[in-house]
PDB file of C-alpha atoms in Angstrom:
ATOM      1  CA  MET A   1       0.000   0.000   0.000  1.00 70.00           C
ATOM      2  CA  PHE A   2       2.842   2.376   0.740  1.00 86.00           C
ATOM      3  CA  ASP A   3       5.078   1.322  -2.156  1.00 91.00           C
ATOM      4  CA  ALA A   4       4.559   3.628  -5.142  1.00 94.00           C
ATOM      5  CA  GLU A   5       6.019   1.128  -7.607  1.00 94.00           C
ATOM      6  CA  TYR A   6       3.513  -1.580  -6.632  1.00 93.00           C
ATOM      7  CA  ASN A   7       0.629   0.914  -6.576  1.00 93.00           C
ATOM      8  CA  ILE A   8       1.422   2.074 -10.098  1.00 93.00           C
ATOM      9  CA  ALA A   9       1.833  -1.505 -11.331  1.00 94.00           C
ATOM     10  CA  GLY A  10      -1.470  -2.448  -9.710  1.00 92.00           C
ATOM     11  CA  GLY A  11      -3.251   0.488 -11.347  1.00 90.00           C
ATOM     12  CA  ILE A  12      -1.851  -0.420 -14.753  1.00 93.00           C
ATOM     13  CA  TYR A  13      -2.909  -4.040 -14.301  1.00 94.00           C
ATOM     14  CA  TYR A  14      -6.422  -3.000 -13.250  1.00 92.00           C
ATOM     15  CA  ASP A  15      -6.715  -0.714 -16.294  1.00 92.00           C
ATOM     16  CA  HIS A  16      -5.605  -3.634 -18.466  1.00 94.00           C
ATOM     17  CA  VAL A  17      -8.325  -5.857 -16.985  1.00 94.00           C
ATOM     18  CA  MET A  18     -10.938  -3.116 -17.436  1.00 93.00           C
ATOM     19  CA  GLY A  19      -9.860  -2.696 -21.065  1.00 93.00           C
ATOM     20  CA  LYS A  20     -10.783  -6.313 -21.702  1.00 95.00           C
ATOM     21  CA  ILE A  21     -14.371  -5.919 -20.485  1.00 94.00           C
ATOM     22  CA  TRP A  22     -15.175  -2.965 -22.762  1.00 95.00           C
ATOM     23  CA  THR A  23     -15.215  -4.880 -26.044  1.00 93.00           C
ATOM     24  CA  ALA A  24     -18.074  -3.170 -27.900  1.00 94.00           C
ATOM     25  CA  LYS A  25     -17.119  -1.167 -30.958  1.00 95.00           C
ATOM     26  CA  ARG A  26     -16.445   2.449 -29.955  1.00 96.00           C
ATOM     27  CA  PRO A  27     -13.880   5.173 -30.694  1.00 97.00           C
ATOM     28  CA  PHE A  28     -10.529   4.741 -28.960  1.00 97.00           C
ATOM     29  CA  GLU A  29     -11.054   7.856 -26.815  1.00 97.00           C
ATOM     30  CA  ASP A  30     -14.382   6.493 -25.582  1.00 97.00           C
ATOM     31  CA  TRP A  31     -12.762   3.142 -24.816  1.00 97.00           C
ATOM     32  CA  LEU A  32     -10.193   4.925 -22.654  1.00 96.00           C
ATOM     33  CA  SER A  33     -12.947   6.905 -20.934  1.00 97.00           C
ATOM     34  CA  PHE A  34     -14.788   3.687 -20.068  1.00 97.00           C
ATOM     35  CA  ILE A  35     -11.586   2.202 -18.651  1.00 96.00           C
ATOM     36  CA  PHE A  36     -10.746   5.221 -16.507  1.00 94.00           C
ATOM     37  CA  ALA A  37     -14.345   5.646 -15.373  1.00 95.00           C
ATOM     38  CA  SER A  38     -14.353   1.987 -14.333  1.00 94.00           C
ATOM     39  CA  TYR A  39     -11.252   2.647 -12.266  1.00 91.00           C
ATOM     40  CA  ASN A  40     -12.917   5.595 -10.521  1.00 90.00           C
ATOM     41  CA  ALA A  41     -16.606   4.648 -10.271  1.00 92.00           C
ATOM     42  CA  GLY A  42     -16.434   0.876 -10.682  1.00 93.00           C
ATOM     43  CA  ALA A  43     -17.235  -1.146 -13.788  1.00 95.00           C
ATOM     44  CA  GLY A  44     -20.561  -2.266 -12.303  1.00 96.00           C
ATOM     45  CA  ASN A  45     -21.700   1.327 -11.948  1.00 96.00           C
ATOM     46  CA  ILE A  46     -20.703   2.100 -15.523  1.00 97.00           C
ATOM     47  CA  ILE A  47     -22.692  -0.904 -16.745  1.00 97.00           C
ATOM     48  CA  LYS A  48     -25.693   0.241 -14.716  1.00 97.00           C
ATOM     49  CA  ALA A  49     -25.401   3.744 -16.176  1.00 97.00           C
ATOM     50  CA  GLN A  50     -25.318   2.244 -19.682  1.00 97.00           C
ATOM     51  CA  LYS A  51     -28.716   0.679 -18.988  1.00 96.00           C
ATOM     52  CA  HIS A  52     -30.136   4.159 -18.356  1.00 97.00           C
ATOM     53  CA  VAL A  53     -29.135   5.280 -21.858  1.00 97.00           C
ATOM     54  CA  LYS A  54     -32.240   4.650 -23.960  1.00 92.00           C
ATOM     55  CA  GLU A  55     -32.430   6.721 -27.152  1.00 93.00           C
ATOM     56  CA  GLN A  56     -28.684   7.079 -27.734  1.00 95.00           C
ATOM     57  CA  ASN A  57     -25.735   4.758 -28.179  1.00 97.00           C
ATOM     58  CA  PRO A  58     -24.760   3.302 -24.759  1.00 97.00           C
ATOM     59  CA  ASN A  59     -21.264   2.564 -26.070  1.00 97.00           C
ATOM     60  CA  LEU A  60     -20.330   6.221 -26.355  1.00 97.00           C
ATOM     61  CA  TRP A  61     -18.925   7.803 -23.226  1.00 97.00           C
ATOM     62  CA  LYS A  62     -20.704  11.159 -23.625  1.00 97.00           C
ATOM     63  CA  ASN A  63     -24.076   9.370 -23.410  1.00 97.00           C
ATOM     64  CA  VAL A  64     -23.152   7.243 -20.398  1.00 97.00           C
ATOM     65  CA  ALA A  65     -21.524  10.140 -18.548  1.00 96.00           C
ATOM     66  CA  LYS A  66     -24.837  12.011 -18.617  1.00 95.00           C
ATOM     67  CA  LYS A  67     -26.539   9.113 -16.793  1.00 95.00           C
ATOM     68  CA  LEU A  68     -23.829   8.129 -14.317  1.00 94.00           C
ATOM     69  CA  HIS A  69     -25.200  10.399 -11.597  1.00 93.00           C
ATOM     70  CA  LEU A  70     -28.399   8.303 -11.619  1.00 94.00           C
ATOM     71  CA  VAL A  71     -26.349   5.344 -10.410  1.00 94.00           C
ATOM     72  CA  THR A  72     -23.710   6.894  -8.182  1.00 91.00           C
ATOM     73  CA  GLY A  73     -25.679   9.878  -6.974  1.00 87.00           C
ATOM     74  CA  HIS A  74     -22.831  12.356  -7.237  1.00 71.00           C
ATOM     75  CA  HIS A  75     -20.655  11.768 -10.307  1.00 52.00           C
ATOM     76  CA  SER A  76     -21.400  13.501 -13.582  1.00 49.00           C
TER      77      SER A  76
END
């Protein structure tokens, strides 16, 4: 916990794992946004927010970001 090298390695590994769950076709920048949002809010919360996206593409970050507050209560 107090070793920066292991913390950085752990964060990189977690981002790698998150990158594997976001497999739908989307622009690279959106893919990165889903990965980093999963790191911060949790992948489960991002998936729940996707379910709130009805009329728009749930695989684009801008659409999911607008609905995230419905799941987490405080993130936008």
